[in-house]
PDB file of C-alpha atoms in Angstrom:
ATOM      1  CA  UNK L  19      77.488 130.510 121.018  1.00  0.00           C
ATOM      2  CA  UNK L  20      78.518 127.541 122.816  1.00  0.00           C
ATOM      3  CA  UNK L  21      80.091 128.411 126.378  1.00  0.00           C
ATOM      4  CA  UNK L  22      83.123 126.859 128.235  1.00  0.00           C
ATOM      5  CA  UNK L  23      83.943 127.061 131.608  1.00  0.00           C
ATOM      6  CA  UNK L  24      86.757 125.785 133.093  1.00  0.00           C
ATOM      7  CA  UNK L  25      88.236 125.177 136.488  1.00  0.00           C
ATOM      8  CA  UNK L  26      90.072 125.952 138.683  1.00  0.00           C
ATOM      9  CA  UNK L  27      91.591 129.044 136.769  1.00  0.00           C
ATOM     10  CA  UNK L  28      94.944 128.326 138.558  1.00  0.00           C
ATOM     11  CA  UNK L  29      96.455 125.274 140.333  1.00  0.00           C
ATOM     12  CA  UNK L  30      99.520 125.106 142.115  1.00  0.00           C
ATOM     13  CA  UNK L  31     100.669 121.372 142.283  1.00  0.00           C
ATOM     14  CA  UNK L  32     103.832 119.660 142.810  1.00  0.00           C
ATOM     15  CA  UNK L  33     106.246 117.347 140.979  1.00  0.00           C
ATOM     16  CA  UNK L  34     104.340 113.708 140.907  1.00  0.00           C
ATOM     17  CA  UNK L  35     101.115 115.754 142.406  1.00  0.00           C
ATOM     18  CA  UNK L  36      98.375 114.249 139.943  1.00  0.00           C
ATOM     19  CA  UNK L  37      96.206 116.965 138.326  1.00  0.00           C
ATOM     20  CA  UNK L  38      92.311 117.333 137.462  1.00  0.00           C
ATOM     21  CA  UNK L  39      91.513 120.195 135.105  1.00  0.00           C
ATOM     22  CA  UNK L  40      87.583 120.317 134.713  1.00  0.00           C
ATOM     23  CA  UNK L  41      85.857 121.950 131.111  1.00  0.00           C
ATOM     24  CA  UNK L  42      81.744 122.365 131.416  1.00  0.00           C
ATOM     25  CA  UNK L  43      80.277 123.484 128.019  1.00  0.00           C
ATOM     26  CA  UNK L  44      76.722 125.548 127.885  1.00  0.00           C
ATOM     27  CA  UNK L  45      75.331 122.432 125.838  1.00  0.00           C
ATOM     28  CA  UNK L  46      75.915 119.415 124.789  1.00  0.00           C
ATOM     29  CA  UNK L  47      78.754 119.017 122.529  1.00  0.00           C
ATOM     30  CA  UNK L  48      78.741 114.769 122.353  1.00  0.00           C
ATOM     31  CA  UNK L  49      82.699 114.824 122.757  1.00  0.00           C
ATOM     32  CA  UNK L  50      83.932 116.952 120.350  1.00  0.00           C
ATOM     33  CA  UNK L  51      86.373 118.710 123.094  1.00  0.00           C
ATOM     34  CA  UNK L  52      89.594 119.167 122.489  1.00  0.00           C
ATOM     35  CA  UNK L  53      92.895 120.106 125.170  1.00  0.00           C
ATOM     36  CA  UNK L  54      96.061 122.117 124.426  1.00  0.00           C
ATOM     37  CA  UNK L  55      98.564 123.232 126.389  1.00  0.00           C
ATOM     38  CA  UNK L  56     100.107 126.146 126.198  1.00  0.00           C
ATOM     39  CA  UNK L  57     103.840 127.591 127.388  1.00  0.00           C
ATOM     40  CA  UNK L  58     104.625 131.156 127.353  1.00  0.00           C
ATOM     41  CA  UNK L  59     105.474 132.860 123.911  1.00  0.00           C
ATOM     42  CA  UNK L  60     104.413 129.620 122.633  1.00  0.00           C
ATOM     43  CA  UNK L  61     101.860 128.425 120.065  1.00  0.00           C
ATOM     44  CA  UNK L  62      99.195 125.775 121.377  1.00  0.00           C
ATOM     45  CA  UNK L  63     100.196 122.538 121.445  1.00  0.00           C
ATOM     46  CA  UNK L  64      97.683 119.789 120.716  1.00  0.00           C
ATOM     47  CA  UNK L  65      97.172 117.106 123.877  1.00  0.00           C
ATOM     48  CA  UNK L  66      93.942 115.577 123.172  1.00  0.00           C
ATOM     49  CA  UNK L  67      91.316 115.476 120.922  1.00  0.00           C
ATOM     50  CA  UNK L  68      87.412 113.981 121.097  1.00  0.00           C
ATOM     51  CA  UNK L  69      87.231 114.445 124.454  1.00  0.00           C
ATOM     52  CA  UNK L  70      89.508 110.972 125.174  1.00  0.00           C
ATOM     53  CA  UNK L  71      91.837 110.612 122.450  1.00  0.00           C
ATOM     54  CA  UNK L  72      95.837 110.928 123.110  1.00  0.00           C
ATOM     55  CA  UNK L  73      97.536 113.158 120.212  1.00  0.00           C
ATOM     56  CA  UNK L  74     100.421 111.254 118.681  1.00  0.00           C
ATOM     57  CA  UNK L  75     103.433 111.964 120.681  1.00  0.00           C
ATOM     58  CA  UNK L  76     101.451 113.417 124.181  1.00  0.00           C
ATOM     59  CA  UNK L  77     102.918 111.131 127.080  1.00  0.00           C
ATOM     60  CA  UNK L  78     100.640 108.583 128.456  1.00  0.00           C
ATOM     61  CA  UNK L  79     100.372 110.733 131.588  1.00  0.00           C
ATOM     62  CA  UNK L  80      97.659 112.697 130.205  1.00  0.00           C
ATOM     63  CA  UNK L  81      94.514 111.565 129.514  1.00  0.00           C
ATOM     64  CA  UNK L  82      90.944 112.676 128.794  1.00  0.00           C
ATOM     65  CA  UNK L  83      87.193 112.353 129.654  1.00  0.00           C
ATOM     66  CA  UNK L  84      83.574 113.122 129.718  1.00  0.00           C
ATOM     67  CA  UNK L  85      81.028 113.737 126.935  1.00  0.00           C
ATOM     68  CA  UNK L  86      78.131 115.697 126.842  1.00  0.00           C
ATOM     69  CA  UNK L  87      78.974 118.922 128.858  1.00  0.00           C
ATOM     70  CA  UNK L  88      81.545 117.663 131.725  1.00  0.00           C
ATOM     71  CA  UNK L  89      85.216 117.195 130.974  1.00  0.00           C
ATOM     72  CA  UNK L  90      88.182 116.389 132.202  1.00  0.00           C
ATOM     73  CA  UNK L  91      91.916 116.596 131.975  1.00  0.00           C
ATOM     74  CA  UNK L  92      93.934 114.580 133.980  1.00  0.00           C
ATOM     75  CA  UNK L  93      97.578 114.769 134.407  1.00  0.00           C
ATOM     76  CA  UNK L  94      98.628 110.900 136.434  1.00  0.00           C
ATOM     77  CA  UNK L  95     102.298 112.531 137.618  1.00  0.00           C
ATOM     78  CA  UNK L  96     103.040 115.843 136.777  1.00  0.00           C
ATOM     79  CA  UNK L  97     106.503 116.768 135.317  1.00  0.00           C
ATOM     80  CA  UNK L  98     108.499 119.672 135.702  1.00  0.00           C
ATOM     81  CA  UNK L  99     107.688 120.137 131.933  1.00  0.00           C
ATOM     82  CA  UNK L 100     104.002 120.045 132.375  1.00  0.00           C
ATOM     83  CA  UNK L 101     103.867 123.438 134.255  1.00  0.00           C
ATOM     84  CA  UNK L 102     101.503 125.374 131.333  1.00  0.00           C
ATOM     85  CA  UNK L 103      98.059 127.106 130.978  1.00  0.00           C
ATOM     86  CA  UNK L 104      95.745 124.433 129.485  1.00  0.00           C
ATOM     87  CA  UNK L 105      92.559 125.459 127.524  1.00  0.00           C
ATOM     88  CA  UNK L 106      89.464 123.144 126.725  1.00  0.00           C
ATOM     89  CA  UNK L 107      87.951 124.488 123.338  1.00  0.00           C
ATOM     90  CA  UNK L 108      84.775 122.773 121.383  1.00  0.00           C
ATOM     91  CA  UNK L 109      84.442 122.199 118.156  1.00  0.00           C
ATOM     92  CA  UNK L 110      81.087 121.023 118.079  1.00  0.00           C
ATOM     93  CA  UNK L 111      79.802 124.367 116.417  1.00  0.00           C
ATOM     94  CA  UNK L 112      82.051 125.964 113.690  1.00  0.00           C
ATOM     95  CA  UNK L 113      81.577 128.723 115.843  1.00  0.00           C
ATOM     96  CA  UNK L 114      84.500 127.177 118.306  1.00  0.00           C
ATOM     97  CA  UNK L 115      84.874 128.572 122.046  1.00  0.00           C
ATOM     98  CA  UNK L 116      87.874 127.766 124.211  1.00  0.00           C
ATOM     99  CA  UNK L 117      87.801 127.633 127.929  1.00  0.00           C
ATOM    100  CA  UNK L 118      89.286 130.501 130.184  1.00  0.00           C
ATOM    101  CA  UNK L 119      92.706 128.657 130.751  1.00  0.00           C
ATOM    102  CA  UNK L 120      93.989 126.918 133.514  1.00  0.00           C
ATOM    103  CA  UNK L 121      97.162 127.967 134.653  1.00  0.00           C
ATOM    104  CA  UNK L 122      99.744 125.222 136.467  1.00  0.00           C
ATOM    105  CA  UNK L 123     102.351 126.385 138.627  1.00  0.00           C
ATOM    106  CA  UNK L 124     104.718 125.042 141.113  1.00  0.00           C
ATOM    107  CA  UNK L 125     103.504 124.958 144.569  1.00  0.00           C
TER     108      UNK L 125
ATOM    109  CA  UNK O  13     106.924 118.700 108.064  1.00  0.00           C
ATOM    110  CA  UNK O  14     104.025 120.447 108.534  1.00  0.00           C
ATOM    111  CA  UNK O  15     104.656 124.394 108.968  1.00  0.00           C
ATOM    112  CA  UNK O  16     102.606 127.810 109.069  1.00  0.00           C
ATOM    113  CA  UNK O  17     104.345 130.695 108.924  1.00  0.00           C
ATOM    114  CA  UNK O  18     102.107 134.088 110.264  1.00  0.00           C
ATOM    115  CA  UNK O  19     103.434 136.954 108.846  1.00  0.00           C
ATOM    116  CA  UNK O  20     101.990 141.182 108.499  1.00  0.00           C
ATOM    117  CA  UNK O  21     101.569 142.053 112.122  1.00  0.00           C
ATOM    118  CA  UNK O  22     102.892 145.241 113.238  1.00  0.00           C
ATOM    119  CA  UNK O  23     101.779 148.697 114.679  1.00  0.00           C
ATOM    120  CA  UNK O  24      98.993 150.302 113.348  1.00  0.00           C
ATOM    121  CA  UNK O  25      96.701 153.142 114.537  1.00  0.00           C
ATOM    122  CA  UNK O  26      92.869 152.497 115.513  1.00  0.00           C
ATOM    123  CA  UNK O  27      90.580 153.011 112.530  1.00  0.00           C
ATOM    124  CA  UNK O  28      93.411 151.528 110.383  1.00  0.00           C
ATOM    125  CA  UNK O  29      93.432 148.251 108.122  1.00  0.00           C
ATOM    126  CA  UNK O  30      96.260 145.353 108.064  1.00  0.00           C
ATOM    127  CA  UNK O  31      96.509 142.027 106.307  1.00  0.00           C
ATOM    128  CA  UNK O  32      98.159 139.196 107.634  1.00  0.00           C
ATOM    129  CA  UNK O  33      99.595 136.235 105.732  1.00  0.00           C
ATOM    130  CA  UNK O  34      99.576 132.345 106.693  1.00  0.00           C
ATOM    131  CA  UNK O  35     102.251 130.384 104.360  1.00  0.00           C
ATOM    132  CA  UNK O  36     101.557 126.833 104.882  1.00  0.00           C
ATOM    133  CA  UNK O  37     104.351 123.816 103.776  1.00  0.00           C
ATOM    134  CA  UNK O  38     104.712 120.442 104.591  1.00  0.00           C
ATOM    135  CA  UNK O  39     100.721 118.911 103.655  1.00  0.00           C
ATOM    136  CA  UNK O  40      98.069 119.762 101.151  1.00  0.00           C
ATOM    137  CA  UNK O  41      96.873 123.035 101.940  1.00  0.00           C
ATOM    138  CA  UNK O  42      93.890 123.153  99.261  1.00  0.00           C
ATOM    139  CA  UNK O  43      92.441 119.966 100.948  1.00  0.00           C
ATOM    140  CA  UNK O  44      92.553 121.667 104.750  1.00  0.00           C
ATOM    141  CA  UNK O  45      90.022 123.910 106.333  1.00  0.00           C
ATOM    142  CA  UNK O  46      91.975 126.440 108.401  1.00  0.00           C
ATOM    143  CA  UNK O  47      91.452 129.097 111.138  1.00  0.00           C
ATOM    144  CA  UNK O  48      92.090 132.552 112.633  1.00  0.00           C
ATOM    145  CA  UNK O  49      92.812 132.625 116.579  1.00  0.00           C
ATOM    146  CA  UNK O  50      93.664 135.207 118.554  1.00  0.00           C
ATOM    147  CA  UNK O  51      95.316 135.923 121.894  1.00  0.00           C
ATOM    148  CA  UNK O  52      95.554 139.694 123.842  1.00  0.00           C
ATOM    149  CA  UNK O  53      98.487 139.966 125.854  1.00  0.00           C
ATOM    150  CA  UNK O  54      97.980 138.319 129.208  1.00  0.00           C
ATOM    151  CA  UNK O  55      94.667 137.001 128.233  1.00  0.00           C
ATOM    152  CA  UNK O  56      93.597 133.368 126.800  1.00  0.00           C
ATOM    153  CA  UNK O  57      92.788 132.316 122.927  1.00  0.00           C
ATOM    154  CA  UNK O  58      89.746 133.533 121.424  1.00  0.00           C
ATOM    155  CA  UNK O  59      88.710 132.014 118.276  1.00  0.00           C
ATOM    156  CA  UNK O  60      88.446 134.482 115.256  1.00  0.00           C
ATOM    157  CA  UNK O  61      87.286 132.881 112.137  1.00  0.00           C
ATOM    158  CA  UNK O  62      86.579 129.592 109.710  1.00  0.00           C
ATOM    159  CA  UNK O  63      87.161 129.116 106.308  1.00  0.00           C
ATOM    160  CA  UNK O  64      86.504 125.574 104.668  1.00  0.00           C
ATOM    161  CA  UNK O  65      89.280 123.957 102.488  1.00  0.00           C
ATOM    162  CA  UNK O  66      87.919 125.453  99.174  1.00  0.00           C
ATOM    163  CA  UNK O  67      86.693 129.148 100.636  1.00  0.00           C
ATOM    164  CA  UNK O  68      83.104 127.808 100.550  1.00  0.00           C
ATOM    165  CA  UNK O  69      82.676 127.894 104.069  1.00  0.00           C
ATOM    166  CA  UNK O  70      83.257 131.202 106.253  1.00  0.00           C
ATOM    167  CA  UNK O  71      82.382 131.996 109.688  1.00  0.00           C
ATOM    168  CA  UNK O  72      83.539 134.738 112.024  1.00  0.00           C
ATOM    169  CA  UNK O  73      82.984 135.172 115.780  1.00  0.00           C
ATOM    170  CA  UNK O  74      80.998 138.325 116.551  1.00  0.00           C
ATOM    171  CA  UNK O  75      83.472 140.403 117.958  1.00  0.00           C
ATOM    172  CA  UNK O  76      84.928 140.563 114.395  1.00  0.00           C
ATOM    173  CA  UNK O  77      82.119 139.790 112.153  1.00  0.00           C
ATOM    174  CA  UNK O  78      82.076 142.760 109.247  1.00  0.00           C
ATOM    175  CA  UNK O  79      85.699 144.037 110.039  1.00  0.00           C
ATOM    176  CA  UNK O  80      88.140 141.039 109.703  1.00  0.00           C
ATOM    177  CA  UNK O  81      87.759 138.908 106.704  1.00  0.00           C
ATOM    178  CA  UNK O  82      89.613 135.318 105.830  1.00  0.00           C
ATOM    179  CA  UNK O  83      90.257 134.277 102.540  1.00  0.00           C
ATOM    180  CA  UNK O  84      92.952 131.758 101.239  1.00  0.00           C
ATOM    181  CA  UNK O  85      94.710 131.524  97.987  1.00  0.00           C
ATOM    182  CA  UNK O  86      95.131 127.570  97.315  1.00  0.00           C
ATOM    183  CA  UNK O  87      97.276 128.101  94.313  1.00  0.00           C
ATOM    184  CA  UNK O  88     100.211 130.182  96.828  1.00  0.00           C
ATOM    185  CA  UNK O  89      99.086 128.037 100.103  1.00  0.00           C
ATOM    186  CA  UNK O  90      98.578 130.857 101.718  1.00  0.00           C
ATOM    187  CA  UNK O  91      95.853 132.139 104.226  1.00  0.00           C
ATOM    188  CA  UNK O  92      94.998 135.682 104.468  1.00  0.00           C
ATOM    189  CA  UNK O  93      93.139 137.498 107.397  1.00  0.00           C
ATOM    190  CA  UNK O  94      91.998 141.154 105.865  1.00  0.00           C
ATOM    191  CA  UNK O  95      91.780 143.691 109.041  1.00  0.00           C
ATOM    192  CA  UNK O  96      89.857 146.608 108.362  1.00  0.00           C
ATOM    193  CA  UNK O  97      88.322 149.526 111.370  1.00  0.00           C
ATOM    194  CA  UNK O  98      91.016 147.723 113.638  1.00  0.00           C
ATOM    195  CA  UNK O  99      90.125 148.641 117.392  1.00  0.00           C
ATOM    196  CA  UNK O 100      92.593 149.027 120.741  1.00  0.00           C
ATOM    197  CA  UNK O 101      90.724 145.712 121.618  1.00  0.00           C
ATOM    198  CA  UNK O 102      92.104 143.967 118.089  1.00  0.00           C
ATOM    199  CA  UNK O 103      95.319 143.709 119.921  1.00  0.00           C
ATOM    200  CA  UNK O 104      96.926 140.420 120.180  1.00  0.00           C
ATOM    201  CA  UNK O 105      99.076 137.913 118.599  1.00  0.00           C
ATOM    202  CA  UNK O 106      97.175 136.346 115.957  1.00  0.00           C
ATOM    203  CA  UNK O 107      97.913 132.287 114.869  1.00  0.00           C
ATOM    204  CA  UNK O 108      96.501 130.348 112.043  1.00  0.00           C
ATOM    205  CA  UNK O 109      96.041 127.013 112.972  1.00  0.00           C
ATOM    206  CA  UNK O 110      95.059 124.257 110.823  1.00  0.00           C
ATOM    207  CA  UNK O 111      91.973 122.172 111.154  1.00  0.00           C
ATOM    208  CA  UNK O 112      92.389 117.761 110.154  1.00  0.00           C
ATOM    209  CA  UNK O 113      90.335 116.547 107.344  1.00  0.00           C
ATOM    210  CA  UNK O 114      88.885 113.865 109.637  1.00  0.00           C
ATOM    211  CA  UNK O 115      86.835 114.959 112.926  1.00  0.00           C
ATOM    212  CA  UNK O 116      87.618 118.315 112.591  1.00  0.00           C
ATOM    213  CA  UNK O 117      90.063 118.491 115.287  1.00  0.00           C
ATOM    214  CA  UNK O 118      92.839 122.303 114.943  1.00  0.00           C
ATOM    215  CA  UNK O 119      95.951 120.275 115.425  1.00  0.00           C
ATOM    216  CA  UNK O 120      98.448 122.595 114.076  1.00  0.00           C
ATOM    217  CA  UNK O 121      99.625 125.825 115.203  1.00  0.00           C
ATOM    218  CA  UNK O 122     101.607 128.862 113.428  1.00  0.00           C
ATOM    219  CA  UNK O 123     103.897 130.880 115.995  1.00  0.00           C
ATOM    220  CA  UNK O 124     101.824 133.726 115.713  1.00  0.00           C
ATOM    221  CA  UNK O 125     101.996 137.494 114.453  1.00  0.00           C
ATOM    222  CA  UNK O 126     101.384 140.635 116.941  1.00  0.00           C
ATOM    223  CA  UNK O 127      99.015 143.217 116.171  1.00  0.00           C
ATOM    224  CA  UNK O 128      99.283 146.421 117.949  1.00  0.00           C
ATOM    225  CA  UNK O 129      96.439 148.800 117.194  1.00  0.00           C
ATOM    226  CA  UNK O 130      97.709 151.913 119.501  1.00  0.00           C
ATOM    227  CA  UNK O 131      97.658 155.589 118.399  1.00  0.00           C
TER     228      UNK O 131
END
């Protein structure tokens, strides 16, 4: 199975703080990465998808990179509503592996 | 709009079998490959299993490979996830999630179901 590792595992940042989330798969996975963000008791919520691609509806203060194995998720000005665990999964395999989490809280 | 609706989780003892339900609205379901993921309380999402829009296609991740099965029924849009030996470790709130026809990205979530397998 394909591995993903992300970091940090938390990150305490401020309102307007911008925010680098990093995903590093086991293999290449060309840029079939995907980020969701998660709030508590909540169901994933769909951010971005091939690696750069802004989900209908995401504000324009997220935005996505990398291909191969090395990814990012950057936040530009993070919002009050923004505070979440974020997970990286690939779905380069059907076999699809998410990323530990990244957990965002208020500094 | 698009909807899933999780539904069968409860309490059940280890050793123990449970089926949960997926009602899908809003979109084609038949035309839809759809998945099983997991999450243990305090813990992140693990993906569970794969089954292609017309049941061809099945894949399971090893933890549950030969205990949990997926199957759909396109003619009641409904997903099924058949959980058989269930183990303390099968606990978690389980979410079918739906995966676009085009580049195979899960962009749709249900709210989940909890499994507790406790004696």
């Amino acid at each position: 199975d394909i591995q993903m590792t992300q970091s940090p595992s938390t990150l305490s940042a401020s309102v307007g703080d911008r925010v680098t989330i990093t995903c590093r798969a086991s293999q290449s996975i060309s840029s079939w990465l995907a980020w969701y963000q998660q709030k508590s008791g909540k169901a994933p919520k769909l951010l971005i998808y091939k690696a750069s691609n802004l989900e209908s509806g995401v504000p324009s203060r997220f935005s996505g990179s990398g291909s191969g194995t090395e990814f990012t998720l950057t936040i530009s000005s993070l919002q009050p509503d923004d505070f979440a665990t974020y997970y990286c999964q690939q779905y380069s395999s059907y076999f699809r592996t998410f990323g530990q989490g990244t957990t965002v809280d208020i500094k | 709009q698009v909807q899933l609706v999780e539904s069968g989780g409860g309490v059940v003892q280890p050793g123990r079998s449970l089926r949960l339900s997926c009602a899908a609205s809003g979109f084609t379901f038949s035309s839809y490959a759809m998945h099983w993921v997991r999450q243990a309380p305090g813990k992140g999402l693990e993906w569970v299993a794969f089954m292609s829009y017309d049941g061809d296609k099945k894949y399971y991740a090893v933890s549950v490979k030969g205990r949990l099965t997926i199957s759909r029924d396109n003619s009641k849009n409904t997903l099924y996830l058949q959980m058989n030996s269930l183990r303390t470790e099968d606990t978690a709130v389980y979410y079918c999630a739906r995966e676009r026809i085009v580049g195979a990205t899960v962009d749709c979530w249900g709210q989940g179901t909890l499994v507790t397998v406790s004696s």
